[in-house]
Structures are given as C-alpha cells and as structure tokens.
PDB file of C-alpha atoms in Angstrom:
ATOM      1  CA  MET P 175     -43.086   0.581  18.441  1.00 73.00           C
ATOM      2  CA  ALA P 176     -40.477   1.481  15.842  1.00 91.00           C
ATOM      3  CA  PHE P 177     -37.305   3.204  16.992  1.00 96.00           C
ATOM      4  CA  THR P 178     -37.053   6.892  16.108  1.00 96.00           C
ATOM      5  CA  VAL P 179     -34.533   9.651  16.702  1.00 96.00           C
ATOM      6  CA  SER P 180     -35.564  13.261  16.325  1.00 95.00           C
ATOM      7  CA  TYR P 181     -33.663  16.331  17.389  1.00 91.00           C
ATOM      8  CA  VAL P 182     -34.014  20.057  17.823  1.00 90.00           C
ATOM      9  CA  GLU P 183     -31.447  22.730  18.486  1.00 86.00           C
ATOM     10  CA  ARG P 184     -31.756  24.430  21.854  1.00 79.00           C
ATOM     11  CA  GLU P 185     -30.905  28.123  21.533  1.00 74.00           C
ATOM     12  CA  GLY P 186     -27.284  28.363  22.614  1.00 75.00           C
ATOM     13  CA  GLU P 187     -27.671  25.186  24.679  1.00 81.00           C
ATOM     14  CA  GLY P 188     -26.738  22.452  22.203  1.00 90.00           C
ATOM     15  CA  THR P 189     -29.045  19.904  20.625  1.00 94.00           C
ATOM     16  CA  CYS P 190     -31.776  17.787  22.220  1.00 94.00           C
ATOM     17  CA  LEU P 191     -32.207  14.310  20.761  1.00 96.00           C
ATOM     18  CA  ARG P 192     -35.497  12.561  21.497  1.00 96.00           C
ATOM     19  CA  LEU P 193     -35.440   8.764  21.360  1.00 97.00           C
ATOM     20  CA  ALA P 194     -38.561   6.597  21.137  1.00 97.00           C
ATOM     21  CA  GLY P 195     -39.049   2.838  20.989  1.00 97.00           C
ATOM     22  CA  GLU P 196     -36.331   0.266  21.591  1.00 97.00           C
ATOM     23  CA  LEU P 197     -32.615   1.018  21.411  1.00 97.00           C
ATOM     24  CA  ASP P 198     -30.787  -2.221  20.700  1.00 97.00           C
ATOM     25  CA  LEU P 199     -28.339  -3.949  18.346  1.00 97.00           C
ATOM     26  CA  SER P 200     -30.537  -3.311  15.311  1.00 97.00           C
ATOM     27  CA  THR P 201     -31.294   0.364  16.071  1.00 97.00           C
ATOM     28  CA  ALA P 202     -28.113   1.678  17.723  1.00 98.00           C
ATOM     29  CA  PRO P 203     -26.469   2.321  14.316  1.00 98.00           C
ATOM     30  CA  GLU P 204     -29.265   4.821  13.576  1.00 97.00           C
ATOM     31  CA  LEU P 205     -28.498   6.720  16.790  1.00 98.00           C
ATOM     32  CA  ASN P 206     -24.758   6.583  16.076  1.00 98.00           C
ATOM     33  CA  ALA P 207     -25.353   8.011  12.586  1.00 98.00           C
ATOM     34  CA  VAL P 208     -27.340  10.953  13.978  1.00 97.00           C
ATOM     35  CA  ILE P 209     -24.698  11.642  16.634  1.00 98.00           C
ATOM     36  CA  ASP P 210     -21.936  11.456  13.991  1.00 98.00           C
ATOM     37  CA  ARG P 211     -23.819  13.873  11.719  1.00 97.00           C
ATOM     38  CA  LEU P 212     -24.304  16.373  14.558  1.00 97.00           C
ATOM     39  CA  VAL P 213     -20.703  16.125  15.780  1.00 97.00           C
ATOM     40  CA  ASN P 214     -19.325  16.426  12.243  1.00 96.00           C
ATOM     41  CA  GLY P 215     -21.480  19.556  11.919  1.00 95.00           C
ATOM     42  CA  GLY P 216     -19.788  21.081  14.972  1.00 94.00           C
ATOM     43  CA  GLU P 217     -22.224  20.197  17.776  1.00 95.00           C
ATOM     44  CA  ARG P 218     -20.542  19.500  21.113  1.00 95.00           C
ATOM     45  CA  ARG P 219     -23.460  19.486  23.577  1.00 95.00           C
ATOM     46  CA  LEU P 220     -26.032  16.707  23.242  1.00 96.00           C
ATOM     47  CA  LEU P 221     -28.967  16.261  25.591  1.00 94.00           C
ATOM     48  CA  VAL P 222     -30.682  12.904  24.992  1.00 95.00           C
ATOM     49  CA  ASP P 223     -34.332  12.737  26.078  1.00 94.00           C
ATOM     50  CA  LEU P 224     -35.247   9.135  26.956  1.00 95.00           C
ATOM     51  CA  THR P 225     -38.852   9.806  27.993  1.00 94.00           C
ATOM     52  CA  ALA P 226     -40.292   7.686  25.153  1.00 96.00           C
ATOM     53  CA  LEU P 227     -37.542   5.028  25.140  1.00 97.00           C
ATOM     54  CA  THR P 228     -38.995   1.696  26.277  1.00 96.00           C
ATOM     55  CA  PHE P 229     -35.883  -0.512  26.107  1.00 97.00           C
ATOM     56  CA  CYS P 230     -32.109  -0.092  26.002  1.00 96.00           C
ATOM     57  CA  ASP P 231     -29.541  -2.873  25.773  1.00 95.00           C
ATOM     58  CA  SER P 232     -25.739  -2.801  25.954  1.00 94.00           C
ATOM     59  CA  THR P 233     -25.384  -1.477  22.392  1.00 96.00           C
ATOM     60  CA  GLY P 234     -27.567   1.471  23.353  1.00 96.00           C
ATOM     61  CA  ILE P 235     -25.383   2.090  26.386  1.00 96.00           C
ATOM     62  CA  ALA P 236     -22.330   1.877  24.126  1.00 97.00           C
ATOM     63  CA  ALA P 237     -23.871   4.486  21.784  1.00 98.00           C
ATOM     64  CA  PHE P 238     -24.286   6.939  24.676  1.00 97.00           C
ATOM     65  CA  VAL P 239     -20.692   6.390  25.836  1.00 96.00           C
ATOM     66  CA  ARG P 240     -19.404   6.664  22.266  1.00 97.00           C
ATOM     67  CA  GLY P 241     -21.238   9.958  21.776  1.00 97.00           C
ATOM     68  CA  ASP P 242     -19.850  11.381  24.992  1.00 97.00           C
ATOM     69  CA  ASN P 243     -16.343  10.239  24.037  1.00 97.00           C
ATOM     70  CA  LEU P 244     -16.653  11.958  20.646  1.00 97.00           C
ATOM     71  CA  VAL P 245     -17.458  15.378  22.097  1.00 96.00           C
ATOM     72  CA  ALA P 246     -15.499  15.327  25.382  1.00 95.00           C
ATOM     73  CA  PRO P 247     -12.052  16.129  23.905  1.00 96.00           C
ATOM     74  CA  ASP P 248     -13.446  19.483  22.712  1.00 94.00           C
ATOM     75  CA  GLY P 249     -15.043  20.283  26.074  1.00 94.00           C
ATOM     76  CA  GLY P 250     -18.440  18.917  25.050  1.00 95.00           C
ATOM     77  CA  TRP P 251     -20.804  16.473  26.691  1.00 94.00           C
ATOM     78  CA  LEU P 252     -23.632  14.037  26.127  1.00 96.00           C
ATOM     79  CA  ARG P 253     -26.242  13.956  28.900  1.00 94.00           C
ATOM     80  CA  VAL P 254     -29.369  11.836  29.291  1.00 94.00           C
ATOM     81  CA  THR P 255     -32.674  12.738  30.881  1.00 92.00           C
ATOM     82  CA  GLY P 256     -36.224  11.432  31.232  1.00 93.00           C
ATOM     83  CA  ALA P 257     -35.596   7.699  31.603  1.00 93.00           C
ATOM     84  CA  SER P 258     -38.089   5.573  33.481  1.00 93.00           C
ATOM     85  CA  GLY P 259     -38.747   1.916  34.245  1.00 94.00           C
ATOM     86  CA  ARG P 260     -36.313  -0.550  32.708  1.00 94.00           C
ATOM     87  CA  VAL P 261     -34.322   2.138  30.925  1.00 95.00           C
ATOM     88  CA  ASP P 262     -33.731   4.002  34.189  1.00 94.00           C
ATOM     89  CA  ARG P 263     -32.711   0.726  35.825  1.00 94.00           C
ATOM     90  CA  VAL P 264     -30.162   0.005  33.081  1.00 94.00           C
ATOM     91  CA  LEU P 265     -28.631   3.462  33.541  1.00 93.00           C
ATOM     92  CA  GLN P 266     -28.363   2.926  37.286  1.00 92.00           C
ATOM     93  CA  VAL P 267     -27.022  -0.661  37.202  1.00 94.00           C
ATOM     94  CA  THR P 268     -24.385   0.048  34.548  1.00 93.00           C
ATOM     95  CA  GLY P 269     -23.132   3.170  36.314  1.00 91.00           C
ATOM     96  CA  LEU P 270     -23.869   5.252  33.231  1.00 89.00           C
ATOM     97  CA  ALA P 271     -26.172   7.460  35.288  1.00 88.00           C
ATOM     98  CA  ASP P 272     -23.106   8.718  37.163  1.00 87.00           C
ATOM     99  CA  VAL P 273     -20.891   9.008  34.092  1.00 88.00           C
ATOM    100  CA  LEU P 274     -23.436  11.041  32.132  1.00 86.00           C
ATOM    101  CA  ARG P 275     -24.631  12.977  35.196  1.00 80.00           C
ATOM    102  CA  TYR P 276     -28.177  11.701  34.858  1.00 68.00           C
ATOM    103  CA  GLU P 277     -30.629  13.261  37.293  1.00 61.00           C
ATOM    104  CA  PRO P 278     -34.061  11.646  36.882  1.00 59.00           C
ATOM    105  CA  ASP P 279     -35.916  14.360  38.796  1.00 54.00           C
ATOM    106  CA  ARG P 280     -34.500  17.256  36.802  1.00 51.00           C
ATOM    107  CA  ALA P 281     -36.161  18.016  33.476  1.00 51.00           C
ATOM    108  CA  ASP P 282     -32.892  19.344  32.075  1.00 52.00           C
ATOM    109  CA  PRO P 283     -29.675  17.988  33.607  1.00 47.00           C
ATOM    110  CA  THR P 284     -27.715  20.872  32.101  1.00 48.00           C
ATOM    111  CA  ALA P 285     -29.749  23.522  33.927  1.00 45.00           C
ATOM    112  CA  ARG P 286     -28.032  25.300  36.755  1.00 39.00           C
ATOM    113  CA  THR P 287     -29.465  24.947  40.202  1.00 34.00           C
ATOM    114  CA  ALA P 288     -30.389  28.058  42.121  1.00 33.00           C
ATOM    115  CA  GLY P 289     -28.258  28.855  45.081  1.00 31.00           C
TER     116      GLY P 289
END
C-alpha cells in the first residue's frame, strides 16, 4: 500500500491528518512537508489519525515529535489517535504515547471528558 496523507479542517478544532500505508524513511518527508505547509499557513492544532497506518519506524516517530515541536511554542499541539497493532506498539514502547497524549480508546484525544 502506498503512503498517503490527507487532511481536513475540523471546525474550530484544528486540522485532522489521515495517514495510510507505511511511514518510514522514504515517506516521512511527505508528512513533514504537509505539516510544514499547515504550520506555515497558521495551523497550530494537528490531530493525526493513524487508523490506516500499517507501519511506522523511527523517522515517522521523529516526524510526529518534529510537528509537535513546531506548534508547541505558540500553544499548539500535535496529537495522534487510532493506532493499532505494530503502530500502537511503537507508540507505547517509544514513550511517544505519553508525550502526545495518545488515548487508544478515545476517538478524539482532544475531546473533553464529561465530569
């Protein structure tokens, strides 16, 4: 499966990027370019949907961290959601799940909990 990045604006809630395929050394520059374009356009809240991502290596992890580092100084964030299998395992083992506040059971990690 070829790697793809698509995105949609979420009304007042930032932008949702949907990744599909394998995120690795050869495809991470594509993700970085999309993140750069969005950040340069003023976006500061990025939700990355990993539901269709089948593989992620260290360069993919670095792209997520880089994106978060780009938006954090302005009060922004990059969050991930929807990972499963090997991708979920990579997020857990690297500690990125904690850094990016990944909650696998929540459809939208930016949503507020009732209470």
